Amino acid sequence: MNQTTGVGLLGLGVVGSAVANAIIDRHRLEDPSISLNVAAAVVRDLDRTRAVDLDRSIISTDPDSVIINHEVGIVVELMGGENPAFDYITAALKAGKHVVTANKEVMCKRGSELLATAAENNVQLLYEASVAGGIPIIGPLMNDLAANTIQSVRGIINGTTNFILTKMAHEGADFDDVLAEAQGLGYAESDPTADVDGFDALYKISVLARLAYHTEVPVDVIHREGIRGVHAKDFRYASELGFTIKLLAVAQANRESGLLARVHPALIPLTVPMASVNGVLNAVEVEGDLVGPLWFQGPGAGPDPTASAVMGDILRIASGTVSSGSPTAAPEPFKIASMSDHTCKYYLRLTASDRPGVLANVAKVLGDADISINSVLQKDTDIENGHADLVIMTHPAREANMQDAVSAINDLDTVLRLDSLLRVETYAE
Ligand code: NAP
């Protein structure tokens, strides 16, 4: 006869309810190999209707009803945010409870402290659901790929922005219209900042980079740009040039140049698999020296896919298949590289006067910054106002040089506006 492990839920919202339902469904099995029950749950508002049928006597607003409950062996934090999640997780670990969380923000900002507290108290802290929802990516980086030197981790790890960019690409729609639609469908929050300004992807790539490179990658060293500056026109021109636009989160490192983590919209060739990751799907590419390139794709959010990842962690702990104790000794940390040294091709879209010599002016400014032009398109000529779109693709250039050139381009009196500056992601030929 198996012993039942009591699970205490901090949070009973979208994911918490799905996890509770998965535990209840499992309990109904004739002879589950691992037996679980929901012993207690903590919420903010006791009167809210829940998407799970739990005995109301086990739901409370008092965090101690989970954290120091003797019937709880595993605490599952599904509230979100840095605080009070950090305090509750810390208290649970110190009380000798194993913890599972889906919270990327707390694992990004306070993950090292929490993992150290777990090790000191000889308990587990697992967080598979914190990045890319249902896709197993933390476990592979932590366990299966441990023998590899990781060259890069690159992904589409925010479903909301991918939904918006996919709609813009396929329907020629504007950002504001698609954002409103995403909000109506429940894919975007009423305050969309965390998603569209790249914070959510930033937290997640920080978590992945720490795992892949055994180096702290705090949020303030990660380059972050969101998608508000991407326009419908850019998809049209990018497509003519053989590209689409995605919000990428990338961490790459080697001993010479150091570790660079960045989140920004990028042109990617239509021929690479990442270009076909559409809608709310997520995907992560990992390149390891032994294994080569790996590809993970699937639902990056949603109650059941996220519950799948949370339940995987719960079952691993309950079955005793995770080793307890300190993590393996970390190799020497990488130095953090500066975004200014990043080198890639660039896409520029300018509104310029439609008269001779304009391109020569722009080419001179770029040339002065040591940037050469690969191709130029002149589009959407507005004869009445004497304007045209100038779309320029450069050869690879350093970020610092491009930023210098941008200032000089903005000073040209033949250029009305620099409308877009997007990086072109580099892929092996
Ligand atoms: P949610 O629907 O907003 O649920 C949050 C739950 O936490 C609610 O039950 C809320 O109580 C409770 N809560 C919040 N603050 C609390 C506090 N101070 N004290 C007690 N209870 C508190 O959020 P969610 O979508 O389930 O997300 C939960 C976590 O999973 C987050 O870290 C999120 O980033 C992560 N995650 C979510 C998804 C997804 O698809 N939704 C995917 C991957 C990861 P009330 O219900 O009473 O308000």
GROMACS .gro file of C-alpha atoms and ligand atoms in nm:
model
  477
    1MET     CA    1   0.000   0.000   0.000
    2ASN     CA    2   0.143   0.337  -0.101
    3GLN     CA    3   0.160   0.625   0.141
    4THR     CA    4  -0.026   0.938   0.032
    5THR     CA    5   0.176   1.259  -0.007
    6GLY     CA    6  -0.013   1.571   0.099
    7VAL     CA    7   0.014   1.864  -0.143
    8GLY     CA    8  -0.042   2.220  -0.018
    9LEU     CA    9  -0.133   2.477  -0.281
   10LEU     CA   10  -0.040   2.844  -0.247
   11GLY     CA   11  -0.277   2.983  -0.509
   12LEU     CA   12  -0.586   2.829  -0.664
   13GLY     CA   13  -0.619   3.035  -0.982
   14VAL     CA   14  -0.575   2.922  -1.344
   15VAL     CA   15  -0.283   2.687  -1.279
   16GLY     CA   16  -0.359   2.606  -0.913
   17SER     CA   17  -0.707   2.480  -1.001
   18ALA     CA   18  -0.572   2.271  -1.291
   19VAL     CA   19  -0.311   2.114  -1.062
   20ALA     CA   20  -0.575   2.043  -0.795
   21ASN     CA   21  -0.795   1.878  -1.060
   22ALA     CA   22  -0.501   1.667  -1.184
   23ILE     CA   23  -0.436   1.550  -0.827
   24ILE     CA   24  -0.804   1.467  -0.773
   25ASP     CA   25  -0.820   1.279  -1.106
   26ARG     CA   26  -0.512   1.081  -1.010
   27HIS     CA   27  -0.657   0.997  -0.671
   28ARG     CA   28  -0.951   0.834  -0.847
   29LEU     CA   29  -0.719   0.583  -1.017
   30GLU     CA   30  -0.755   0.229  -0.877
   31ASP     CA   31  -0.399   0.193  -0.763
   32PRO     CA   32  -0.191   0.497  -0.845
   33SER     CA   33   0.177   0.416  -0.819
   34ILE     CA   34   0.219   0.743  -0.632
   35SER     CA   35  -0.070   0.860  -0.421
   36LEU     CA   36  -0.132   1.234  -0.374
   37ASN     CA   37  -0.402   1.443  -0.215
   38VAL     CA   38  -0.474   1.817  -0.185
   39ALA     CA   39  -0.428   1.869   0.189
   40ALA     CA   40  -0.470   2.249   0.197
   41ALA     CA   41  -0.495   2.553  -0.031
   42VAL     CA   42  -0.437   2.924   0.023
   43VAL     CA   43  -0.608   3.204  -0.171
   44ARG     CA   44  -0.669   3.578  -0.135
   45ASP     CA   45  -1.046   3.580  -0.173
   46LEU     CA   46  -1.244   3.297  -0.010
   47ASP     CA   47  -1.563   3.396  -0.194
   48ARG     CA   48  -1.429   3.352  -0.546
   49THR     CA   49  -1.569   3.068  -0.756
   50ARG     CA   50  -1.301   2.808  -0.826
   51ALA     CA   51  -1.254   2.585  -1.130
   52VAL     CA   52  -1.205   2.291  -0.895
   53ASP     CA   53  -1.437   2.124  -0.647
   54LEU     CA   54  -1.248   2.120  -0.316
   55ASP     CA   55  -1.383   2.086   0.037
   56ARG     CA   56  -1.410   2.450   0.148
   57SER     CA   57  -1.271   2.361   0.491
   58ILE     CA   58  -0.923   2.310   0.342
   59ILE     CA   59  -0.917   2.652   0.169
   60SER     CA   60  -0.786   2.942   0.374
   61THR     CA   61  -0.628   3.286   0.345
   62ASP     CA   62  -0.364   3.197   0.605
   63PRO     CA   63  -0.035   3.089   0.439
   64ASP     CA   64   0.061   2.891   0.750
   65SER     CA   65  -0.230   2.658   0.683
   66VAL     CA   66  -0.010   2.521   0.403
   67ILE     CA   67   0.343   2.611   0.509
   68ILE     CA   68   0.344   2.455   0.857
   69ASN     CA   69   0.072   2.198   0.799
   70HIS     CA   70   0.195   1.852   0.909
   71GLU     CA   71  -0.019   1.687   0.644
   72VAL     CA   72   0.164   1.877   0.368
   73GLY     CA   73   0.481   1.722   0.231
   74ILE     CA   74   0.504   1.929  -0.089
   75VAL     CA   75   0.416   2.297  -0.111
   76VAL     CA   76   0.321   2.415  -0.461
   77GLU     CA   77   0.351   2.791  -0.511
   78LEU     CA   78   0.116   2.913  -0.786
   79MET     CA   79   0.050   3.273  -0.683
   80GLY     CA   80   0.307   3.447  -0.903
   81GLY     CA   81   0.517   3.764  -0.847
   82GLU     CA   82   0.822   3.815  -0.631
   83ASN     CA   83   0.650   3.890  -0.302
   84PRO     CA   84   0.507   3.738  -0.091
   85ALA     CA   85   0.599   3.427  -0.296
   86PHE     CA   86   0.965   3.457  -0.195
   87ASP     CA   87   0.880   3.473   0.177
   88TYR     CA   88   0.633   3.185   0.159
   89ILE     CA   89   0.869   2.959  -0.039
   90THR     CA   90   1.155   3.039   0.200
   91ALA     CA   91   0.937   2.962   0.503
   92ALA     CA   92   0.819   2.635   0.350
   93LEU     CA   93   1.175   2.522   0.269
   94LYS     CA   94   1.285   2.609   0.622
   95ALA     CA   95   0.990   2.412   0.756
   96GLY     CA   96   1.133   2.110   0.576
   97LYS     CA   97   0.881   2.103   0.290
   98HIS     CA   98   0.972   2.033  -0.069
   99VAL     CA   99   0.855   2.313  -0.297
  100VAL     CA  100   0.737   2.319  -0.658
  101THR     CA  101   0.677   2.655  -0.827
  102ALA     CA  102   0.571   2.785  -1.169
  103ASN     CA  103   0.689   3.137  -1.083
  104LYS     CA  104   0.951   3.269  -1.329
  105GLU     CA  105   0.974   3.609  -1.161
  106VAL     CA  106   1.073   3.477  -0.820
  107MET     CA  107   1.305   3.214  -0.974
  108CYS     CA  108   1.471   3.483  -1.186
  109LYS     CA  109   1.511   3.747  -0.915
  110ARG     CA  110   1.558   3.529  -0.605
  111GLY     CA  111   1.621   3.180  -0.747
  112SER     CA  112   1.979   3.144  -0.621
  113GLU     CA  113   1.879   3.234  -0.264
  114LEU     CA  114   1.587   2.993  -0.276
  115LEU     CA  115   1.794   2.708  -0.419
  116ALA     CA  116   2.057   2.766  -0.150
  117THR     CA  117   1.787   2.757   0.120
  118ALA     CA  118   1.654   2.433  -0.026
  119ALA     CA  119   2.001   2.278  -0.021
  120GLU     CA  120   2.066   2.395   0.337
  121ASN     CA  121   1.743   2.234   0.450
  122ASN     CA  122   1.795   1.919   0.249
  123VAL     CA  123   1.472   1.958   0.053
  124GLN     CA  124   1.391   2.002  -0.315
  125LEU     CA  125   1.287   2.314  -0.504
  126LEU     CA  126   1.171   2.230  -0.858
  127TYR     CA  127   1.045   2.484  -1.113
  128GLU     CA  128   0.991   2.316  -1.452
  129ALA     CA  129   0.669   2.512  -1.521
  130SER     CA  130   0.837   2.849  -1.472
  131VAL     CA  131   0.971   2.857  -1.829
  132ALA     CA  132   0.781   2.760  -2.144
  133GLY     CA  133   0.479   2.613  -1.960
  134GLY     CA  134   0.428   2.254  -2.068
  135ILE     CA  135   0.760   2.216  -2.251
  136PRO     CA  136   1.018   2.021  -2.050
  137ILE     CA  137   1.324   2.247  -2.071
  138ILE     CA  138   1.449   2.299  -1.714
  139GLY     CA  139   1.479   1.924  -1.648
  140PRO     CA  140   1.678   1.858  -1.968
  141LEU     CA  141   1.916   2.147  -1.895
  142MET     CA  142   1.956   2.039  -1.533
  143ASN     CA  143   1.989   1.664  -1.592
  144ASP     CA  144   1.997   1.517  -1.941
  145LEU     CA  145   2.231   1.777  -2.094
  146ALA     CA  146   2.460   1.810  -1.792
  147ALA     CA  147   2.758   1.667  -1.981
  148ASN     CA  148   2.736   1.932  -2.254
  149THR     CA  149   2.896   2.270  -2.283
  150ILE     CA  150   2.595   2.472  -2.391
  151GLN     CA  151   2.670   2.707  -2.680
  152SER     CA  152   2.333   2.877  -2.697
  153VAL     CA  153   1.976   2.870  -2.575
  154ARG     CA  154   1.741   3.055  -2.806
  155GLY     CA  155   1.367   3.062  -2.793
  156ILE     CA  156   1.024   3.204  -2.841
  157ILE     CA  157   0.919   3.186  -2.476
  158ASN     CA  158   0.633   3.432  -2.455
  159GLY     CA  159   0.307   3.311  -2.606
  160THR     CA  160   0.127   3.646  -2.592
  161THR     CA  161   0.380   3.830  -2.805
  162ASN     CA  162   0.406   3.536  -3.042
  163PHE     CA  163   0.027   3.543  -3.088
  164ILE     CA  164   0.043   3.917  -3.163
  165LEU     CA  165   0.339   3.894  -3.402
  166THR     CA  166   0.188   3.595  -3.584
  167LYS     CA  167  -0.138   3.785  -3.640
  168MET     CA  168   0.052   4.090  -3.760
  169ALA     CA  169   0.253   3.873  -4.000
  170HIS     CA  170  -0.041   3.679  -4.140
  171GLU     CA  171  -0.308   3.947  -4.150
  172GLY     CA  172  -0.106   4.265  -4.201
  173ALA     CA  173  -0.274   4.398  -3.885
  174ASP     CA  174  -0.140   4.676  -3.663
  175PHE     CA  175   0.002   4.614  -3.316
  176ASP     CA  176  -0.270   4.802  -3.125
  177ASP     CA  177  -0.554   4.617  -3.300
  178VAL     CA  178  -0.402   4.274  -3.243
  179LEU     CA  179  -0.321   4.356  -2.880
  180ALA     CA  180  -0.687   4.447  -2.824
  181GLU     CA  181  -0.792   4.118  -2.985
  182ALA     CA  182  -0.544   3.922  -2.769
  183GLN     CA  183  -0.685   4.093  -2.460
  184GLY     CA  184  -1.039   4.002  -2.567
  185LEU     CA  185  -0.939   3.636  -2.609
  186GLY     CA  186  -0.768   3.627  -2.270
  187TYR     CA  187  -0.419   3.581  -2.422
  188ALA     CA  188  -0.301   3.921  -2.300
  189GLU     CA  189  -0.351   4.089  -1.962
  190SER     CA  190  -0.534   4.423  -1.936
  191ASP     CA  191  -0.191   4.563  -1.845
  192PRO     CA  192   0.017   4.393  -2.115
  193THR     CA  193   0.352   4.541  -2.007
  194ALA     CA  194   0.505   4.219  -1.872
  195ASP     CA  195   0.453   4.047  -2.206
  196VAL     CA  196   0.480   4.311  -2.478
  197ASP     CA  197   0.772   4.495  -2.322
  198GLY     CA  198   0.970   4.173  -2.287
  199PHE     CA  199   0.984   4.136  -1.906
  200ASP     CA  200   0.827   3.790  -1.901
  201ALA     CA  201   1.077   3.661  -2.159
  202LEU     CA  202   1.358   3.835  -1.968
  203TYR     CA  203   1.274   3.647  -1.645
  204LYS     CA  204   1.259   3.320  -1.832
  205ILE     CA  205   1.586   3.358  -2.024
  206SER     CA  206   1.755   3.458  -1.698
  207VAL     CA  207   1.640   3.128  -1.543
  208LEU     CA  208   1.753   2.926  -1.846
  209ALA     CA  209   2.088   3.108  -1.868
  210ARG     CA  210   2.166   3.040  -1.501
  211LEU     CA  211   2.102   2.671  -1.556
  212ALA     CA  212   2.286   2.646  -1.886
  213TYR     CA  213   2.593   2.844  -1.778
  214HIS     CA  214   2.604   2.806  -1.396
  215THR     CA  215   2.632   3.184  -1.381
  216GLU     CA  216   2.402   3.443  -1.224
  217VAL     CA  217   2.240   3.647  -1.501
  218PRO     CA  218   2.052   3.926  -1.322
  219VAL     CA  219   1.781   4.116  -1.504
  220ASP     CA  220   1.984   4.436  -1.530
  221VAL     CA  221   2.254   4.271  -1.745
  222ILE     CA  222   2.004   4.135  -1.996
  223HIS     CA  223   1.931   4.349  -2.300
  224ARG     CA  224   1.553   4.391  -2.328
  225GLU     CA  225   1.334   4.535  -2.601
  226GLY     CA  226   0.965   4.460  -2.647
  227ILE     CA  227   0.750   4.450  -2.959
  228ARG     CA  228   0.566   4.785  -2.944
  229GLY     CA  229   0.799   4.928  -3.212
  230VAL     CA  230   0.729   4.655  -3.469
  231HIS     CA  231   0.495   4.773  -3.745
  232ALA     CA  232   0.275   4.591  -3.994
  233LYS     CA  233   0.491   4.732  -4.276
  234ASP     CA  234   0.801   4.564  -4.134
  235PHE     CA  235   0.645   4.221  -4.180
  236ARG     CA  236   0.569   4.303  -4.544
  237TYR     CA  237   0.922   4.417  -4.620
  238ALA     CA  238   1.083   4.142  -4.410
  239SER     CA  239   0.882   3.883  -4.599
  240GLU     CA  240   0.999   4.025  -4.937
  241LEU     CA  241   1.352   3.981  -4.809
  242GLY     CA  242   1.288   3.620  -4.694
  243PHE     CA  243   1.232   3.681  -4.321
  244THR     CA  244   0.967   3.701  -4.053
  245ILE     CA  245   0.980   3.878  -3.716
  246LYS     CA  246   0.974   3.705  -3.376
  247LEU     CA  247   1.043   3.809  -3.019
  248LEU     CA  248   1.354   3.605  -2.938
  249ALA     CA  249   1.511   3.540  -2.600
  250VAL     CA  250   1.871   3.431  -2.636
  251ALA     CA  251   2.156   3.334  -2.406
  252GLN     CA  252   2.489   3.246  -2.560
  253ALA     CA  253   2.834   3.213  -2.409
  254ASN     CA  254   3.190   3.116  -2.469
  255ARG     CA  255   3.500   3.167  -2.256
  256GLU     CA  256   3.648   3.439  -2.483
  257SER     CA  257   3.353   3.673  -2.529
  258GLY     CA  258   3.156   3.587  -2.214
  259LEU     CA  259   2.785   3.541  -2.164
  260LEU     CA  260   2.533   3.757  -2.347
  261ALA     CA  261   2.161   3.739  -2.276
  262ARG     CA  262   1.916   3.943  -2.482
  263VAL     CA  263   1.544   3.974  -2.550
  264HIS     CA  264   1.434   4.166  -2.859
  265PRO     CA  265   1.233   4.134  -3.177
  266ALA     CA  266   1.446   3.993  -3.457
  267LEU     CA  267   1.423   3.911  -3.824
  268ILE     CA  268   1.463   3.538  -3.870
  269PRO     CA  269   1.488   3.356  -4.203
  270LEU     CA  270   1.160   3.201  -4.321
  271THR     CA  271   1.356   2.879  -4.378
  272VAL     CA  272   1.444   2.808  -4.011
  273PRO     CA  273   1.203   2.606  -3.789
  274MET     CA  274   1.159   2.897  -3.546
  275ALA     CA  275   0.986   3.094  -3.826
  276SER     CA  276   0.699   2.842  -3.822
  277VAL     CA  277   0.637   2.859  -3.447
  278ASN     CA  278   0.309   3.046  -3.457
  279GLY     CA  279   0.032   3.166  -3.228
  280VAL     CA  280   0.071   3.099  -2.857
  281LEU     CA  281   0.319   2.815  -2.914
  282ASN     CA  282   0.665   2.833  -2.758
  283ALA     CA  283   0.990   2.679  -2.883
  284VAL     CA  284   1.342   2.656  -2.749
  285GLU     CA  285   1.657   2.559  -2.938
  286VAL     CA  286   1.951   2.439  -2.731
  287GLU     CA  287   2.292   2.385  -2.885
  288GLY     CA  288   2.528   2.162  -2.688
  289ASP     CA  289   2.880   2.055  -2.783
  290LEU     CA  290   2.807   1.683  -2.751
  291VAL     CA  291   2.445   1.661  -2.851
  292GLY     CA  292   2.441   1.930  -3.123
  293PRO     CA  293   2.121   2.124  -3.185
  294LEU     CA  294   1.805   2.026  -2.997
  295TRP     CA  295   1.455   2.151  -3.054
  296PHE     CA  296   1.172   2.173  -2.802
  297GLN     CA  297   0.830   2.296  -2.906
  298GLY     CA  298   0.485   2.301  -2.746
  299PRO     CA  299   0.230   2.491  -2.543
  300GLY     CA  300   0.406   2.756  -2.338
  301ALA     CA  301   0.108   2.835  -2.117
  302GLY     CA  302  -0.249   2.734  -2.037
  303PRO     CA  303  -0.386   2.554  -1.732
  304ASP     CA  304  -0.338   2.190  -1.838
  305PRO     CA  305   0.004   2.218  -2.010
  306THR     CA  306   0.135   2.414  -1.709
  307ALA     CA  307  -0.023   2.161  -1.470
  308SER     CA  308   0.155   1.888  -1.668
  309ALA     CA  309   0.493   2.044  -1.582
  310VAL     CA  310   0.396   2.112  -1.218
  311MET     CA  311   0.266   1.756  -1.175
  312GLY     CA  312   0.587   1.615  -1.324
  313ASP     CA  313   0.785   1.793  -1.052
  314ILE     CA  314   0.543   1.684  -0.777
  315LEU     CA  315   0.558   1.320  -0.887
  316ARG     CA  316   0.938   1.321  -0.909
  317ILE     CA  317   0.960   1.447  -0.553
  318ALA     CA  318   0.688   1.213  -0.424
  319SER     CA  319   0.854   0.913  -0.588
  320GLY     CA  320   1.193   1.007  -0.443
  321THR     CA  321   1.355   1.011  -0.786
  322VAL     CA  322   1.524   1.350  -0.735
  323SER     CA  323   1.843   1.337  -0.534
  324SER     CA  324   1.845   1.562  -0.230
  325GLY     CA  325   2.133   1.776  -0.112
  326SER     CA  326   2.351   2.042  -0.271
  327PRO     CA  327   2.360   2.095  -0.645
  328THR     CA  328   2.680   1.986  -0.819
  329ALA     CA  329   2.967   2.231  -0.784
  330ALA     CA  330   2.938   2.507  -1.042
  331PRO     CA  331   3.224   2.565  -1.285
  332GLU     CA  332   3.382   2.912  -1.286
  333PRO     CA  333   3.113   3.171  -1.372
  334PHE     CA  334   3.124   3.341  -1.712
  335LYS     CA  335   3.197   3.711  -1.738
  336ILE     CA  336   2.893   3.901  -1.863
  337ALA     CA  337   2.936   4.036  -2.218
  338SER     CA  338   2.811   4.377  -2.322
  339MET     CA  339   2.534   4.414  -2.580
  340SER     CA  340   2.749   4.686  -2.742
  341ASP     CA  341   2.983   4.413  -2.867
  342HIS     CA  342   2.706   4.199  -3.016
  343THR     CA  343   2.747   4.163  -3.392
  344CYS     CA  344   2.470   4.090  -3.639
  345LYS     CA  345   2.312   4.214  -3.959
  346TYR     CA  346   2.052   4.491  -3.925
  347TYR     CA  347   1.727   4.588  -4.093
  348LEU     CA  348   1.653   4.961  -4.105
  349ARG     CA  349   1.338   5.129  -4.231
  350LEU     CA  350   1.355   5.503  -4.289
  351THR     CA  351   1.108   5.758  -4.414
  352ALA     CA  352   1.327   5.968  -4.642
  353SER     CA  353   1.291   6.246  -4.896
  354ASP     CA  354   1.239   6.099  -5.241
  355ARG     CA  355   1.521   6.283  -5.412
  356PRO     CA  356   1.868   6.201  -5.549
  357GLY     CA  357   2.156   6.173  -5.302
  358VAL     CA  358   1.954   6.053  -5.001
  359LEU     CA  359   2.083   5.698  -5.019
  360ALA     CA  360   2.438   5.827  -5.065
  361ASN     CA  361   2.398   6.033  -4.744
  362VAL     CA  362   2.275   5.733  -4.545
  363ALA     CA  363   2.543   5.507  -4.695
  364LYS     CA  364   2.811   5.760  -4.594
  365VAL     CA  365   2.684   5.775  -4.234
  366LEU     CA  366   2.679   5.396  -4.214
  367GLY     CA  367   3.021   5.373  -4.379
  368ASP     CA  368   3.164   5.620  -4.126
  369ALA     CA  369   3.048   5.377  -3.855
  370ASP     CA  370   3.216   5.089  -4.040
  371ILE     CA  371   2.885   4.939  -4.154
  372SER     CA  372   2.834   4.829  -4.511
  373ILE     CA  373   2.503   4.794  -4.690
  374ASN     CA  374   2.393   4.456  -4.822
  375SER     CA  375   2.072   4.557  -5.000
  376VAL     CA  376   1.830   4.847  -5.037
  377LEU     CA  377   1.462   4.860  -5.126
  378GLN     CA  378   1.274   5.178  -5.201
  379LYS     CA  379   0.904   5.131  -5.123
  380ASP     CA  380   0.570   5.309  -5.087
  381THR     CA  381   0.670   5.628  -5.262
  382ASP     CA  382   0.441   5.913  -5.157
  383ILE     CA  383   0.466   6.141  -5.464
  384GLU     CA  384   0.246   6.412  -5.316
  385ASN     CA  385   0.464   6.462  -5.008
  386GLY     CA  386   0.791   6.363  -5.174
  387HIS     CA  387   0.862   6.077  -4.929
  388ALA     CA  388   0.950   5.711  -4.965
  389ASP     CA  389   1.031   5.415  -4.741
  390LEU     CA  390   1.395   5.316  -4.761
  391VAL     CA  391   1.458   4.962  -4.638
  392ILE     CA  392   1.823   4.880  -4.580
  393MET     CA  393   1.981   4.547  -4.488
  394THR     CA  394   2.337   4.573  -4.365
  395HIS     CA  395   2.625   4.330  -4.347
  396PRO     CA  396   2.721   4.222  -3.993
  397ALA     CA  397   2.804   4.518  -3.770
  398ARG     CA  398   2.874   4.580  -3.403
  399GLU     CA  399   2.582   4.707  -3.194
  400ALA     CA  400   2.786   5.003  -3.068
  401ASN     CA  401   2.866   5.110  -3.426
  402MET     CA  402   2.502   5.079  -3.525
  403GLN     CA  403   2.391   5.294  -3.232
  404ASP     CA  404   2.643   5.562  -3.339
  405ALA     CA  405   2.509   5.545  -3.693
  406VAL     CA  406   2.150   5.574  -3.569
  407SER     CA  407   2.228   5.908  -3.402
  408ALA     CA  408   2.393   6.036  -3.719
  409ILE     CA  409   2.103   5.914  -3.940
  410ASN     CA  410   1.856   6.095  -3.716
  411ASP     CA  411   2.056   6.414  -3.775
  412LEU     CA  412   2.033   6.392  -4.157
  413ASP     CA  413   1.791   6.650  -4.293
  414THR     CA  414   1.698   6.421  -4.584
  415VAL     CA  415   1.572   6.155  -4.340
  416LEU     CA  416   1.235   6.233  -4.182
  417ARG     CA  417   1.235   5.939  -3.943
  418LEU     CA  418   1.415   5.620  -3.865
  419ASP     CA  419   1.099   5.409  -3.826
  420SER     CA  420   1.249   5.071  -3.744
  421LEU     CA  421   1.580   4.922  -3.648
  422LEU     CA  422   1.567   4.547  -3.608
  423ARG     CA  423   1.844   4.293  -3.561
  424VAL     CA  424   1.870   3.998  -3.795
  425GLU     CA  425   1.933   3.679  -3.599
  426THR     CA  426   2.237   3.486  -3.714
  427TYR     CA  427   2.189   3.119  -3.807
  428ALA     CA  428   2.456   2.875  -3.921
  429GLU     CA  429   2.462   2.850  -4.301
  430NAP     P1  430  -0.382   3.342  -1.121
  430NAP     O1  431  -0.489   3.276  -1.202
  430NAP     O2  432  -0.383   3.488  -1.106
  430NAP     O3  433  -0.385   3.273  -0.977
  430NAP     C1  434  -0.312   3.321  -0.870
  430NAP     C2  435  -0.366   3.256  -0.744
  430NAP     O4  436  -0.285   3.296  -0.633
  430NAP     C3  437  -0.509   3.297  -0.709
  430NAP     O5  438  -0.581   3.187  -0.658
  430NAP     C4  439  -0.492   3.404  -0.600
  430NAP     O6  440  -0.597   3.405  -0.506
  430NAP     C5  441  -0.367   3.352  -0.531
  430NAP     N1  442  -0.288   3.459  -0.468
  430NAP     C6  443  -0.225   3.562  -0.527
  430NAP     N2  444  -0.162   3.638  -0.436
  430NAP     C7  445  -0.187   3.581  -0.317
  430NAP     C8  446  -0.152   3.613  -0.184
  430NAP     N3  447  -0.078   3.720  -0.157
  430NAP     N4  448  -0.195   3.532  -0.085
  430NAP     C9  449  -0.271   3.424  -0.112
  430NAP     N5  450  -0.307   3.388  -0.236
  430NAP    C10  451  -0.267   3.466  -0.337
  430NAP     O7  452  -0.238   3.303  -1.178
  430NAP     P2  453  -0.198   3.176  -1.269
  430NAP     O8  454  -0.219   3.209  -1.412
  430NAP     O9  455  -0.259   3.051  -1.213
  430NAP    O10  456  -0.039   3.174  -1.248
  430NAP    C11  457   0.018   3.120  -1.131
  430NAP    C12  458   0.169   3.108  -1.152
  430NAP    O11  459   0.194   3.020  -1.261
  430NAP    C13  460   0.241   3.240  -1.187
  430NAP    O12  461   0.369   3.240  -1.132
  430NAP    C14  462   0.250   3.232  -1.338
  430NAP    O13  463   0.357   3.309  -1.390
  430NAP    C15  464   0.276   3.085  -1.357
  430NAP     N6  465   0.242   3.035  -1.488
  430NAP    C16  466   0.117   3.055  -1.538
  430NAP    C17  467   0.086   3.004  -1.664
  430NAP    C18  468  -0.052   3.021  -1.720
  430NAP    O14  469  -0.076   2.973  -1.832
  430NAP     N7  470  -0.146   3.084  -1.652
  430NAP    C19  471   0.185   2.936  -1.739
  430NAP    C20  472   0.312   2.916  -1.683
  430NAP    C21  473   0.339   2.966  -1.558
  430NAP     P3  474  -0.747   3.450  -0.551
  430NAP    O15  475  -0.791   3.345  -0.648
  430NAP    O16  476  -0.826   3.449  -0.426
  430NAP    O17  477  -0.730   3.585  -0.614
   0.00000   0.00000   0.00000
